[in-house]
PDB file of C-alpha atoms in Angstrom:
ATOM      1  CA  ASP A 194      -9.949   5.812  15.855  1.00 54.00           C
ATOM      2  CA  THR A 195     -12.312   3.877  13.609  1.00 75.00           C
ATOM      3  CA  GLY A 196      -9.782   3.409  10.838  1.00 91.00           C
ATOM      4  CA  VAL A 197     -10.146   4.046   7.134  1.00 95.00           C
ATOM      5  CA  SER A 198     -13.511   2.890   5.836  1.00 96.00           C
ATOM      6  CA  GLN A 199     -14.244   1.935   2.238  1.00 97.00           C
ATOM      7  CA  ASP A 200     -17.572   1.211   0.616  1.00 97.00           C
ATOM      8  CA  PRO A 201     -18.592  -1.076  -0.963  1.00 97.00           C
ATOM      9  CA  ARG A 202     -16.353  -4.037  -0.121  1.00 95.00           C
ATOM     10  CA  HIS A 203     -17.192  -5.741  -3.377  1.00 96.00           C
ATOM     11  CA  LYS A 204     -18.616  -4.488  -6.665  1.00 97.00           C
ATOM     12  CA  ILE A 205     -19.479  -6.543  -9.716  1.00 98.00           C
ATOM     13  CA  THR A 206     -20.374  -4.605 -12.828  1.00 98.00           C
ATOM     14  CA  LYS A 207     -20.746  -5.153 -16.528  1.00 97.00           C
ATOM     15  CA  ARG A 208     -18.284  -3.723 -18.969  1.00 97.00           C
ATOM     16  CA  GLY A 209     -19.237  -0.212 -20.003  1.00 97.00           C
ATOM     17  CA  GLN A 210     -21.001   0.684 -16.767  1.00 98.00           C
ATOM     18  CA  ASN A 211     -19.886   3.430 -14.409  1.00 98.00           C
ATOM     19  CA  VAL A 212     -18.942   2.698 -10.815  1.00 98.00           C
ATOM     20  CA  THR A 213     -18.200   4.907  -7.823  1.00 98.00           C
ATOM     21  CA  PHE A 214     -16.351   3.994  -4.645  1.00 98.00           C
ATOM     22  CA  ARG A 215     -16.247   5.899  -1.383  1.00 98.00           C
ATOM     23  CA  CYS A 216     -13.487   6.295   1.173  1.00 98.00           C
ATOM     24  CA  ASP A 217     -13.812   7.789   4.648  1.00 97.00           C
ATOM     25  CA  PRO A 218     -10.366   8.515   6.099  1.00 96.00           C
ATOM     26  CA  ILE A 219      -9.376   8.694   9.742  1.00 94.00           C
ATOM     27  CA  SER A 220     -10.970  11.916  10.930  1.00 90.00           C
ATOM     28  CA  GLU A 221      -7.881  13.982  11.727  1.00 87.00           C
ATOM     29  CA  HIS A 222      -5.960  12.857   8.642  1.00 90.00           C
ATOM     30  CA  ASN A 223      -5.830  15.479   5.914  1.00 90.00           C
ATOM     31  CA  ARG A 224      -3.935  13.415   3.346  1.00 92.00           C
ATOM     32  CA  LEU A 225      -5.853  10.805   1.378  1.00 95.00           C
ATOM     33  CA  TYR A 226      -4.541   8.369  -1.212  1.00 95.00           C
ATOM     34  CA  TRP A 227      -5.975   5.954  -3.759  1.00 97.00           C
ATOM     35  CA  TYR A 228      -4.059   2.871  -4.844  1.00 96.00           C
ATOM     36  CA  ARG A 229      -4.929  -0.031  -7.130  1.00 96.00           C
ATOM     37  CA  GLN A 230      -3.824  -3.591  -6.465  1.00 94.00           C
ATOM     38  CA  THR A 231      -4.114  -6.396  -8.987  1.00 93.00           C
ATOM     39  CA  LEU A 232      -3.776 -10.053  -8.087  1.00 87.00           C
ATOM     40  CA  GLY A 233      -0.243 -11.003  -7.125  1.00 84.00           C
ATOM     41  CA  GLN A 234       1.062  -7.452  -7.329  1.00 89.00           C
ATOM     42  CA  GLY A 235       1.800  -4.699  -4.899  1.00 92.00           C
ATOM     43  CA  PRO A 236      -0.410  -1.625  -4.694  1.00 94.00           C
ATOM     44  CA  GLU A 237       0.141   1.012  -7.386  1.00 94.00           C
ATOM     45  CA  PHE A 238      -0.342   4.684  -6.645  1.00 93.00           C
ATOM     46  CA  LEU A 239      -3.246   6.407  -8.404  1.00 95.00           C
ATOM     47  CA  THR A 240      -3.710   9.819  -6.796  1.00 95.00           C
ATOM     48  CA  TYR A 241      -3.490  11.777  -3.588  1.00 91.00           C
ATOM     49  CA  PHE A 242      -5.217  14.697  -1.886  1.00 93.00           C
ATOM     50  CA  GLN A 243      -4.178  17.098   0.786  1.00 91.00           C
ATOM     51  CA  ASN A 244      -7.434  18.403   2.177  1.00 92.00           C
ATOM     52  CA  GLU A 245      -9.614  19.037  -0.887  1.00 93.00           C
ATOM     53  CA  ALA A 246      -6.724  19.642  -3.280  1.00 93.00           C
ATOM     54  CA  GLN A 247      -5.701  16.824  -5.608  1.00 93.00           C
ATOM     55  CA  LEU A 248      -1.922  17.244  -5.612  1.00 90.00           C
ATOM     56  CA  GLU A 249      -0.708  14.339  -7.681  1.00 88.00           C
ATOM     57  CA  LYS A 250      -2.100  11.905 -10.256  1.00 90.00           C
ATOM     58  CA  SER A 251      -0.421   8.828 -11.674  1.00 89.00           C
ATOM     59  CA  ARG A 252      -0.261   8.081 -15.372  1.00 86.00           C
ATOM     60  CA  LEU A 253      -2.348   5.035 -14.443  1.00 82.00           C
ATOM     61  CA  LEU A 254      -5.280   7.375 -13.848  1.00 85.00           C
ATOM     62  CA  SER A 255      -6.741   7.515 -17.343  1.00 88.00           C
ATOM     63  CA  ASP A 256      -9.424   9.953 -18.458  1.00 92.00           C
ATOM     64  CA  ARG A 257     -12.059   7.420 -17.405  1.00 96.00           C
ATOM     65  CA  PHE A 258     -11.010   7.760 -13.783  1.00 96.00           C
ATOM     66  CA  SER A 259     -11.858  10.731 -11.615  1.00 95.00           C
ATOM     67  CA  ALA A 260     -11.357  11.265  -7.909  1.00 96.00           C
ATOM     68  CA  GLU A 261     -12.805  13.969  -5.730  1.00 96.00           C
ATOM     69  CA  ARG A 262     -12.602  15.107  -2.148  1.00 96.00           C
ATOM     70  CA  PRO A 263     -14.953  18.082  -2.151  1.00 91.00           C
ATOM     71  CA  LYS A 264     -14.926  19.000   1.527  1.00 88.00           C
ATOM     72  CA  GLY A 265     -11.563  17.623   2.456  1.00 86.00           C
ATOM     73  CA  SER A 266     -13.103  14.703   4.310  1.00 91.00           C
ATOM     74  CA  PHE A 267     -14.422  11.648   2.402  1.00 96.00           C
ATOM     75  CA  SER A 268     -13.353  10.933  -1.151  1.00 98.00           C
ATOM     76  CA  THR A 269     -14.942   9.244  -4.146  1.00 98.00           C
ATOM     77  CA  LEU A 270     -13.292   7.425  -7.020  1.00 98.00           C
ATOM     78  CA  GLU A 271     -15.385   7.053 -10.166  1.00 97.00           C
ATOM     79  CA  ILE A 272     -14.572   4.851 -13.112  1.00 97.00           C
ATOM     80  CA  GLN A 273     -16.546   5.526 -16.271  1.00 97.00           C
ATOM     81  CA  ARG A 274     -17.144   3.013 -19.057  1.00 97.00           C
ATOM     82  CA  THR A 275     -15.482   0.221 -17.098  1.00 97.00           C
ATOM     83  CA  GLU A 276     -13.251  -2.282 -18.897  1.00 96.00           C
ATOM     84  CA  GLN A 277     -12.265  -5.783 -17.839  1.00 96.00           C
ATOM     85  CA  GLY A 278      -8.751  -4.509 -17.173  1.00 95.00           C
ATOM     86  CA  ASP A 279     -10.165  -2.302 -14.431  1.00 96.00           C
ATOM     87  CA  SER A 280     -10.834  -5.390 -12.313  1.00 97.00           C
ATOM     88  CA  ALA A 281      -8.703  -4.960  -9.211  1.00 96.00           C
ATOM     89  CA  MET A 282      -8.741  -4.079  -5.530  1.00 95.00           C
ATOM     90  CA  TYR A 283      -8.987  -0.321  -5.009  1.00 97.00           C
ATOM     91  CA  LEU A 284      -7.328   0.770  -1.785  1.00 96.00           C
ATOM     92  CA  CYS A 285      -7.720   4.013   0.072  1.00 97.00           C
ATOM     93  CA  ALA A 286      -5.251   5.262   2.670  1.00 95.00           C
ATOM     94  CA  SER A 287      -4.910   8.338   4.824  1.00 94.00           C
ATOM     95  CA  SER A 288      -2.167  10.001   6.823  1.00 90.00           C
ATOM     96  CA  LEU A 289      -1.177  13.044   8.790  1.00 85.00           C
ATOM     97  CA  PRO A 290       1.136  15.556   7.154  1.00 75.00           C
ATOM     98  CA  ARG A 291       3.980  15.144   9.639  1.00 64.00           C
ATOM     99  CA  GLY A 292       6.889  15.634   7.307  1.00 60.00           C
ATOM    100  CA  ASN A 293       7.329  12.755   4.920  1.00 54.00           C
ATOM    101  CA  ASN A 294       7.429   9.964   7.468  1.00 63.00           C
ATOM    102  CA  SER A 295       3.834   9.856   8.571  1.00 76.00           C
ATOM    103  CA  PRO A 296       2.655   6.256   8.061  1.00 82.00           C
ATOM    104  CA  LEU A 297      -0.228   5.484   5.736  1.00 88.00           C
ATOM    105  CA  HIS A 298      -3.292   3.794   7.221  1.00 91.00           C
ATOM    106  CA  PHE A 299      -5.085   1.633   4.679  1.00 93.00           C
ATOM    107  CA  GLY A 300      -8.702   0.622   4.416  1.00 95.00           C
ATOM    108  CA  ASN A 301      -9.768  -2.925   3.549  1.00 93.00           C
ATOM    109  CA  GLY A 302     -10.338  -1.992  -0.071  1.00 95.00           C
ATOM    110  CA  THR A 303     -13.099  -2.280  -2.645  1.00 96.00           C
ATOM    111  CA  ARG A 304     -12.801  -5.293  -4.929  1.00 96.00           C
ATOM    112  CA  LEU A 305     -14.077  -4.495  -8.414  1.00 98.00           C
ATOM    113  CA  THR A 306     -14.947  -7.226 -10.882  1.00 97.00           C
ATOM    114  CA  VAL A 307     -15.849  -6.184 -14.417  1.00 97.00           C
ATOM    115  CA  THR A 308     -17.609  -8.905 -16.404  1.00 96.00           C
TER     116      THR A 308
ATOM    117  CA  GLY B 108      12.747   5.758 -11.475  1.00 78.00           C
ATOM    118  CA  ASN B 109      12.006   4.320  -8.073  1.00 86.00           C
ATOM    119  CA  SER B 110      11.424   0.608  -7.721  1.00 92.00           C
ATOM    120  CA  VAL B 111      11.318  -2.133  -5.116  1.00 95.00           C
ATOM    121  CA  THR B 112      12.165  -5.774  -5.770  1.00 95.00           C
ATOM    122  CA  GLN B 113      11.194  -8.545  -3.367  1.00 94.00           C
ATOM    123  CA  MET B 114      12.213 -12.161  -3.346  1.00 82.00           C
ATOM    124  CA  GLU B 115       9.864 -14.395  -5.209  1.00 79.00           C
ATOM    125  CA  GLY B 116       7.291 -16.280  -3.217  1.00 82.00           C
ATOM    126  CA  PRO B 117       5.435 -18.032  -1.958  1.00 94.00           C
ATOM    127  CA  VAL B 118       7.449 -18.913   1.117  1.00 95.00           C
ATOM    128  CA  THR B 119       6.362 -21.860   3.252  1.00 97.00           C
ATOM    129  CA  LEU B 120       7.918 -22.462   6.663  1.00 97.00           C
ATOM    130  CA  SER B 121       7.302 -24.568   9.711  1.00 97.00           C
ATOM    131  CA  GLU B 122       6.436 -22.903  12.989  1.00 97.00           C
ATOM    132  CA  GLU B 123       9.508 -21.579  14.867  1.00 96.00           C
ATOM    133  CA  ALA B 124      11.630 -21.467  11.705  1.00 97.00           C
ATOM    134  CA  PHE B 125      13.791 -18.448  10.843  1.00 97.00           C
ATOM    135  CA  LEU B 126      12.376 -16.085   8.259  1.00 97.00           C
ATOM    136  CA  THR B 127      14.140 -13.864   5.752  1.00 97.00           C
ATOM    137  CA  ILE B 128      12.323 -12.002   2.995  1.00 97.00           C
ATOM    138  CA  ASN B 129      14.701 -10.104   0.756  1.00 97.00           C
ATOM    139  CA  CYS B 130      13.989  -6.596  -0.460  1.00 97.00           C
ATOM    140  CA  THR B 131      16.181  -4.357  -2.586  1.00 97.00           C
ATOM    141  CA  TYR B 132      15.375  -0.933  -3.915  1.00 96.00           C
ATOM    142  CA  THR B 133      16.329   1.617  -6.528  1.00 94.00           C
ATOM    143  CA  ALA B 134      15.833   5.270  -5.699  1.00 90.00           C
ATOM    144  CA  THR B 135      17.520   8.621  -5.867  1.00 83.00           C
ATOM    145  CA  GLY B 136      18.389  10.422  -2.684  1.00 82.00           C
ATOM    146  CA  TYR B 137      17.555   9.003   0.706  1.00 85.00           C
ATOM    147  CA  PRO B 138      14.173   7.306   0.721  1.00 91.00           C
ATOM    148  CA  SER B 139      12.351   6.001   3.760  1.00 91.00           C
ATOM    149  CA  LEU B 140      11.753   2.249   3.761  1.00 94.00           C
ATOM    150  CA  PHE B 141       8.781   0.301   5.044  1.00 95.00           C
ATOM    151  CA  TRP B 142       7.413  -3.187   5.468  1.00 97.00           C
ATOM    152  CA  TYR B 143       3.646  -3.576   5.294  1.00 96.00           C
ATOM    153  CA  VAL B 144       1.714  -6.770   6.062  1.00 96.00           C
ATOM    154  CA  GLN B 145      -1.638  -7.825   4.646  1.00 94.00           C
ATOM    155  CA  TYR B 146      -3.522 -10.532   6.523  1.00 92.00           C
ATOM    156  CA  PRO B 147      -6.248 -12.436   4.645  1.00 87.00           C
ATOM    157  CA  GLY B 148      -9.304 -10.260   4.069  1.00 82.00           C
ATOM    158  CA  GLU B 149      -7.734  -7.188   5.644  1.00 85.00           C
ATOM    159  CA  GLY B 150      -6.090  -3.977   4.534  1.00 87.00           C
ATOM    160  CA  LEU B 151      -2.362  -3.318   4.583  1.00 92.00           C
ATOM    161  CA  GLN B 152      -0.872  -2.548   7.985  1.00 93.00           C
ATOM    162  CA  LEU B 153       2.440  -0.898   8.667  1.00 93.00           C
ATOM    163  CA  LEU B 154       4.765  -3.457  10.231  1.00 97.00           C
ATOM    164  CA  LEU B 155       7.972  -1.434  10.602  1.00 96.00           C
ATOM    165  CA  LYS B 156       9.946   1.373   9.038  1.00 94.00           C
ATOM    166  CA  ALA B 157      13.392   2.939   8.821  1.00 95.00           C
ATOM    167  CA  THR B 158      14.051   6.479   7.707  1.00 90.00           C
ATOM    168  CA  LYS B 159      17.824   6.640   7.293  1.00 90.00           C
ATOM    169  CA  ALA B 160      20.829   4.458   6.609  1.00 92.00           C
ATOM    170  CA  ASP B 161      21.719   1.911   9.322  1.00 95.00           C
ATOM    171  CA  ASP B 162      18.391   2.424  11.093  1.00 95.00           C
ATOM    172  CA  LYS B 163      16.772  -0.783  12.287  1.00 97.00           C
ATOM    173  CA  GLY B 164      13.000  -1.013  12.324  1.00 96.00           C
ATOM    174  CA  SER B 165      11.407  -3.602  14.574  1.00 97.00           C
ATOM    175  CA  ASN B 166       7.936  -4.708  15.598  1.00 96.00           C
ATOM    176  CA  LYS B 167       6.279  -7.949  16.741  1.00 95.00           C
ATOM    177  CA  GLY B 168       9.599  -9.808  16.586  1.00 97.00           C
ATOM    178  CA  PHE B 169      10.264  -8.696  12.994  1.00 98.00           C
ATOM    179  CA  GLU B 170      13.345  -6.633  12.147  1.00 98.00           C
ATOM    180  CA  ALA B 171      14.791  -4.939   9.088  1.00 98.00           C
ATOM    181  CA  THR B 172      17.936  -2.824   8.726  1.00 98.00           C
ATOM    182  CA  TYR B 173      18.293  -0.023   6.166  1.00 97.00           C
ATOM    183  CA  ARG B 174      21.486  -0.872   4.253  1.00 96.00           C
ATOM    184  CA  LYS B 175      22.357   1.919   1.865  1.00 93.00           C
ATOM    185  CA  GLU B 176      25.552   0.275   0.615  1.00 94.00           C
ATOM    186  CA  THR B 177      23.582  -2.730  -0.647  1.00 95.00           C
ATOM    187  CA  THR B 178      20.291  -0.821  -1.188  1.00 95.00           C
ATOM    188  CA  SER B 179      18.506  -3.471   0.839  1.00 97.00           C
ATOM    189  CA  PHE B 180      15.916  -3.736   3.596  1.00 98.00           C
ATOM    190  CA  HIS B 181      15.548  -7.450   4.279  1.00 98.00           C
ATOM    191  CA  LEU B 182      12.827  -8.571   6.686  1.00 98.00           C
ATOM    192  CA  GLU B 183      13.783 -11.125   9.356  1.00 98.00           C
ATOM    193  CA  LYS B 184      12.141 -12.935  12.232  1.00 98.00           C
ATOM    194  CA  GLY B 185      13.845 -15.467  14.435  1.00 97.00           C
ATOM    195  CA  SER B 186      10.865 -17.732  15.101  1.00 96.00           C
ATOM    196  CA  VAL B 187       7.715 -17.497  13.002  1.00 97.00           C
ATOM    197  CA  GLN B 188       4.234 -18.403  14.161  1.00 97.00           C
ATOM    198  CA  VAL B 189       1.207 -19.664  12.273  1.00 97.00           C
ATOM    199  CA  SER B 190      -0.376 -16.249  12.862  1.00 96.00           C
ATOM    200  CA  ASP B 191       2.406 -14.627  10.792  1.00 97.00           C
ATOM    201  CA  SER B 192       0.927 -16.146   7.642  1.00 97.00           C
ATOM    202  CA  ALA B 193       0.199 -13.163   5.401  1.00 96.00           C
ATOM    203  CA  VAL B 194       1.488 -11.224   2.407  1.00 95.00           C
ATOM    204  CA  TYR B 195       4.443  -8.944   3.137  1.00 97.00           C
ATOM    205  CA  PHE B 196       5.163  -5.831   1.066  1.00 97.00           C
ATOM    206  CA  CYS B 197       8.361  -3.832   1.026  1.00 97.00           C
ATOM    207  CA  ALA B 198       7.902  -0.176   0.098  1.00 95.00           C
ATOM    208  CA  LEU B 199       9.839   3.044  -0.237  1.00 93.00           C
ATOM    209  CA  LYS B 200       8.973   6.710  -0.057  1.00 89.00           C
ATOM    210  CA  ARG B 201      11.165   9.363  -1.552  1.00 82.00           C
ATOM    211  CA  GLU B 202      12.000  12.457   0.419  1.00 70.00           C
ATOM    212  CA  THR B 203       9.873  14.650  -1.824  1.00 68.00           C
ATOM    213  CA  SER B 204       7.019  12.318  -2.772  1.00 61.00           C
ATOM    214  CA  GLY B 205       4.431  13.644  -0.323  1.00 62.00           C
ATOM    215  CA  SER B 206       3.992  10.275   1.375  1.00 65.00           C
ATOM    216  CA  ARG B 207       3.454   8.427  -1.934  1.00 81.00           C
ATOM    217  CA  LEU B 208       4.691   4.850  -1.549  1.00 89.00           C
ATOM    218  CA  THR B 209       6.244   2.597  -4.172  1.00 92.00           C
ATOM    219  CA  PHE B 210       5.579  -1.053  -3.323  1.00 95.00           C
ATOM    220  CA  GLY B 211       7.231  -4.300  -4.208  1.00 95.00           C
ATOM    221  CA  GLU B 212       5.157  -7.127  -5.587  1.00 94.00           C
ATOM    222  CA  GLY B 213       4.630  -8.807  -2.225  1.00 95.00           C
ATOM    223  CA  THR B 214       5.728 -12.126  -0.756  1.00 96.00           C
ATOM    224  CA  GLN B 215       3.179 -14.652   0.440  1.00 95.00           C
ATOM    225  CA  LEU B 216       4.252 -16.364   3.669  1.00 96.00           C
ATOM    226  CA  THR B 217       2.567 -19.516   4.920  1.00 97.00           C
ATOM    227  CA  VAL B 218       3.583 -20.926   8.297  1.00 97.00           C
ATOM    228  CA  ASN B 219       2.518 -24.489   9.026  1.00 96.00           C
ATOM    229  CA  PRO B 220       2.076 -25.875  12.554  1.00 95.00           C
TER     230      PRO B 220
END
């Protein structure tokens, strides 16, 4: 069990640029989640996949955000035309689908800074 | 909607002191309740959980009891250590939310030697 891996750890970009983050879940986990965490706040749900299907999206996920999980393994989160308000820690988590009580395993996150 | 409210931080204690971090929730139905911990520079880790009323979750000396009558899930530890310094998040998951968690805002704990 190598845990949930996220890349990069840090990303600094200029406003208006596009950025893409990658998440590799624990290998046998078929559920994958993206959360966003701003300073001093708890994580906020963005979206979740079961295998390759994106089953739920938060209202926080504006049209500039898109997430994919094409083969049901790793996932990418792209933000287009970044804004300073997008600066946050982006967390990925994965879990097994054992009812609704399977714990989420989080990665260390990607910290995005938009200048 | 669903929400989680934690006591305001930061909390600063001396080693071996008693810890309580309050957590109350608002949710329909019978959610599952969790405490996650985030050590500096690391991702969130599940600390403990409780899935039904009166359940007590425990791990690493920490405990929390699911109190439906007061909609609370307070975190306690009898004797904290410097290594417990971290941010603690209370969270809930509804029965039908597909593992989606709703988190509180987090409580920063600092334990001094």
